[in-house]
One Martini backbone bead per residue (centre of mass of N, CA, C, O) as a GRO file, in nm:
protein
  160
    1MET     BB    1   1.029  12.329   8.686
    2GLN     BB    2   1.249  12.284   8.466
    3LEU     BB    3   1.495  12.333   8.647
    4ASP     BB    4   1.456  12.088   8.832
    5ALA     BB    5   1.481  11.877   8.605
    6MET     BB    6   1.766  11.954   8.520
    7TYR     BB    7   1.901  11.903   8.793
    8GLN     BB    8   1.822  11.607   8.812
    9GLU     BB    9   1.976  11.523   8.555
   10ILE     BB   10   2.258  11.594   8.652
   11ILE     BB   11   2.264  11.401   8.890
   12LEU     BB   12   2.205  11.140   8.729
   13ASP     BB   13   2.447  11.158   8.539
   14HIS     BB   14   2.669  11.146   8.763
   15TYR     BB   15   2.572  10.874   8.873
   16ARG     BB   16   2.589  10.702   8.601
   17ASN     BB   17   2.861  10.901   8.515
   18PRO     BB   18   3.130  10.898   8.670
   19HIS     BB   19   3.389  11.105   8.770
   20ASN     BB   20   3.697  10.984   8.878
   21LYS     BB   21   3.657  10.693   8.939
   22GLY     BB   22   3.895  10.561   9.122
   23LEU     BB   23   4.176  10.480   9.264
   24ARG     BB   24   4.479  10.677   9.267
   25ASP     BB   25   4.813  10.688   9.165
   26PRO     BB   26   4.939  10.922   9.305
   27HIS     BB   27   4.931  11.049   9.647
   28ASN     BB   28   4.902  11.304   9.938
   29GLY     BB   29   4.591  11.230  10.012
   30GLU     BB   30   4.351  11.083  10.256
   31ALA     BB   31   3.992  11.003  10.291
   32HIS     BB   32   3.742  10.868  10.522
   33HIS     BB   33   3.385  10.874  10.488
   34ILE     BB   34   3.083  10.868  10.696
   35ASN     BB   35   2.730  10.832  10.693
   36PRO     BB   36   2.545  10.725  10.961
   37THR     BB   37   2.250  10.779  10.865
   38CYS     BB   38   2.288  10.602  10.562
   39GLY     BB   39   2.596  10.479  10.469
   40ASP     BB   40   2.767  10.655  10.331
   41GLU     BB   41   3.075  10.636  10.127
   42VAL     BB   42   3.424  10.771  10.123
   43THR     BB   43   3.721  10.757   9.926
   44LEU     BB   44   3.973  11.014   9.911
   45ARG     BB   45   4.200  11.148   9.669
   46VAL     BB   46   4.490  11.365   9.665
   47THR     BB   47   4.673  11.576   9.429
   48LEU     BB   48   4.950  11.783   9.482
   49THR     BB   49   5.105  12.066   9.314
   50PRO     BB   50   5.346  12.269   9.308
   51ALA     BB   51   5.385  12.580   9.176
   52ASP     BB   52   5.727  12.592   9.215
   53GLY     BB   53   5.834  12.286   9.295
   54SER     BB   54   5.852  12.280   9.637
   55VAL     BB   55   5.568  12.376   9.779
   56ILE     BB   56   5.289  12.288   9.960
   57ASP     BB   57   5.008  12.502   9.918
   58GLY     BB   58   4.759  12.722   9.832
   59SER     BB   59   4.905  12.727   9.530
   60ALA     BB   60   4.848  12.459   9.473
   61THR     BB   61   4.763  12.199   9.264
   62VAL     BB   62   4.485  12.015   9.171
   63SER     BB   63   4.571  11.731   8.988
   64ASP     BB   64   4.397  11.520   9.175
   65VAL     BB   65   4.082  11.327   9.198
   66SER     BB   66   3.989  11.038   9.379
   67TYR     BB   67   3.748  10.753   9.409
   68ASP     BB   68   3.551  10.566   9.649
   69SER     BB   69   3.201  10.460   9.647
   70MET     BB   70   2.890  10.458   9.846
   71GLY     BB   71   2.544  10.529   9.762
   72CYS     BB   72   2.366  10.770   9.686
   73SER     BB   73   2.305  10.984   9.431
   74ILE     BB   74   2.397  11.240   9.576
   75SER     BB   75   2.680  11.153   9.674
   76GLN     BB   76   2.787  11.059   9.400
   77ALA     BB   77   2.741  11.320   9.235
   78SER     BB   78   2.897  11.515   9.417
   79THR     BB   79   3.172  11.382   9.372
   80SER     BB   80   3.189  11.420   9.068
   81VAL     BB   81   3.163  11.729   9.069
   82LEU     BB   82   3.405  11.792   9.243
   83THR     BB   83   3.622  11.694   9.045
   84ASP     BB   84   3.555  11.894   8.819
   85LEU     BB   85   3.600  12.158   8.993
   86LEU     BB   86   3.906  12.100   9.125
   87ILE     BB   87   4.056  12.018   8.893
   88GLY     BB   88   4.314  12.270   8.839
   89LYS     BB   89   4.309  12.401   9.097
   90THR     BB   90   4.366  12.560   9.365
   91VAL     BB   91   4.342  12.532   9.692
   92ASP     BB   92   4.211  12.808   9.741
   93GLN     BB   93   3.989  12.775   9.530
   94GLY     BB   94   3.870  12.512   9.645
   95MET     BB   95   3.786  12.633   9.919
   96ARG     BB   96   3.587  12.839   9.800
   97ILE     BB   97   3.403  12.637   9.663
   98ALA     BB   98   3.335  12.474   9.917
   99GLU     BB   99   3.204  12.714  10.065
  100GLU     BB  100   2.983  12.770   9.856
  101PHE     BB  101   2.852  12.491   9.884
  102ASN     BB  102   2.793  12.504  10.184
  103GLU     BB  103   2.608  12.751  10.169
  104LEU     BB  104   2.399  12.616   9.990
  105MET     BB  105   2.331  12.382  10.194
  106GLN     BB  106   2.243  12.608  10.425
  107SER     BB  107   1.986  12.765  10.269
  108ARG     BB  108   1.709  12.612  10.245
  109GLY     BB  109   1.649  12.710   9.932
  110GLN     BB  110   1.750  13.040   9.939
  111GLY     BB  111   1.975  13.035   9.755
  112GLU     BB  112   2.220  13.201   9.525
  113PRO     BB  113   2.385  13.054   9.305
  114ASP     BB  114   2.705  13.049   9.152
  115GLU     BB  115   2.757  12.930   8.840
  116ASP     BB  116   3.056  13.018   8.793
  117VAL     BB  117   3.154  12.846   9.042
  118LEU     BB  118   2.957  12.568   9.054
  119GLU     BB  119   2.804  12.486   8.821
  120ASP     BB  120   2.672  12.174   8.859
  121ALA     BB  121   2.626  12.229   9.174
  122VAL     BB  122   2.349  12.382   9.149
  123ALA     BB  123   2.172  12.116   9.147
  124PHE     BB  124   2.176  12.114   9.484
  125ALA     BB  125   1.969  12.326   9.585
  126GLY     BB  126   1.727  12.133   9.657
  127VAL     BB  127   1.870  11.973   9.886
  128SER     BB  128   1.865  12.209  10.105
  129LYS     BB  129   1.556  12.136  10.191
  130TYR     BB  130   1.694  11.853  10.306
  131PRO     BB  131   1.855  11.776  10.585
  132ALA     BB  132   1.912  11.463  10.534
  133ARG     BB  133   2.077  11.534  10.246
  134ILE     BB  134   2.318  11.720  10.304
  135LYS     BB  135   2.528  11.507  10.395
  136CYS     BB  136   2.546  11.370  10.123
  137ALA     BB  137   2.656  11.619   9.960
  138LEU     BB  138   2.910  11.677  10.176
  139LEU     BB  139   3.096  11.432  10.209
  140ALA     BB  140   3.325  11.480   9.991
  141TRP     BB  141   3.402  11.770  10.082
  142MET     BB  142   3.513  11.684  10.358
  143ALA     BB  143   3.721  11.485  10.247
  144TRP     BB  144   3.880  11.687  10.082
  145LYS     BB  145   3.970  11.866  10.313
  146ASP     BB  146   4.122  11.640  10.467
  147ALA     BB  147   4.317  11.551  10.238
  148THR     BB  148   4.443  11.830  10.205
  149ALA     BB  149   4.542  11.869  10.494
  150GLN     BB  150   4.726  11.623  10.483
  151SER     BB  151   4.910  11.723  10.259
  152LEU     BB  152   5.004  11.980  10.407
  153GLN     BB  153   5.116  11.833  10.657
  154ASN     BB  154   5.320  11.650  10.517
  155GLU     BB  155   5.486  11.886  10.403
  156LYS     BB  156   5.555  12.019  10.671
  157GLU     BB  157   5.698  11.768  10.796
  158GLY     BB  158   5.906  11.732  10.556
  159ALA     BB  159   6.038  12.030  10.599
  160SER     BB  160   6.151  11.982  10.904
   0.00000   0.00000   0.00000
C-alpha cells in the first residue's frame, strides 16, 4: 500500500507543480485534443531539432514540449510527466516511451512497468485499473504523437 501512496503523491506533485506548462514559441507542431467524456483539454506544442542540422526525422531531438491544459489531476499530471520524459530524447525514443506508456495504460493494472523507461510515469499504473480514467492519462500522449507527426509532415512538405 505504501507504493500506491507514493504513486499518488507523484501524481499530485506534478498536478500542483506542473513542468513546462505554458505555450512557447518557436514550435514546429501543435495539436489540440479534448476528452469528450470528461472535458479535459490540452493544446500541446512540440519543437523538433534535426540531428544533423538538415532534416527533421526520427533521429531529430525533441528540444521542447510546452502545453496549455485544463482538466483533472490525472490528465494534468500526465502531461507534466510527458514533458519531463520526452524533452531531450529523439523522436524515435519518444515514440517508444509513448508506446510503453500506452501498454501500461492498457494493462488493466496487471502491467509491470519499466521504471528505467517510464520514470515518474510508473505512478499511473493504478490508473490503468479504471477504464474511465485511462483516456485522461493518455490525452497528452496522443496530442504529442499528433504534434510530432505534424512536425514531420511539415518538414516533408517543406523539403519537396
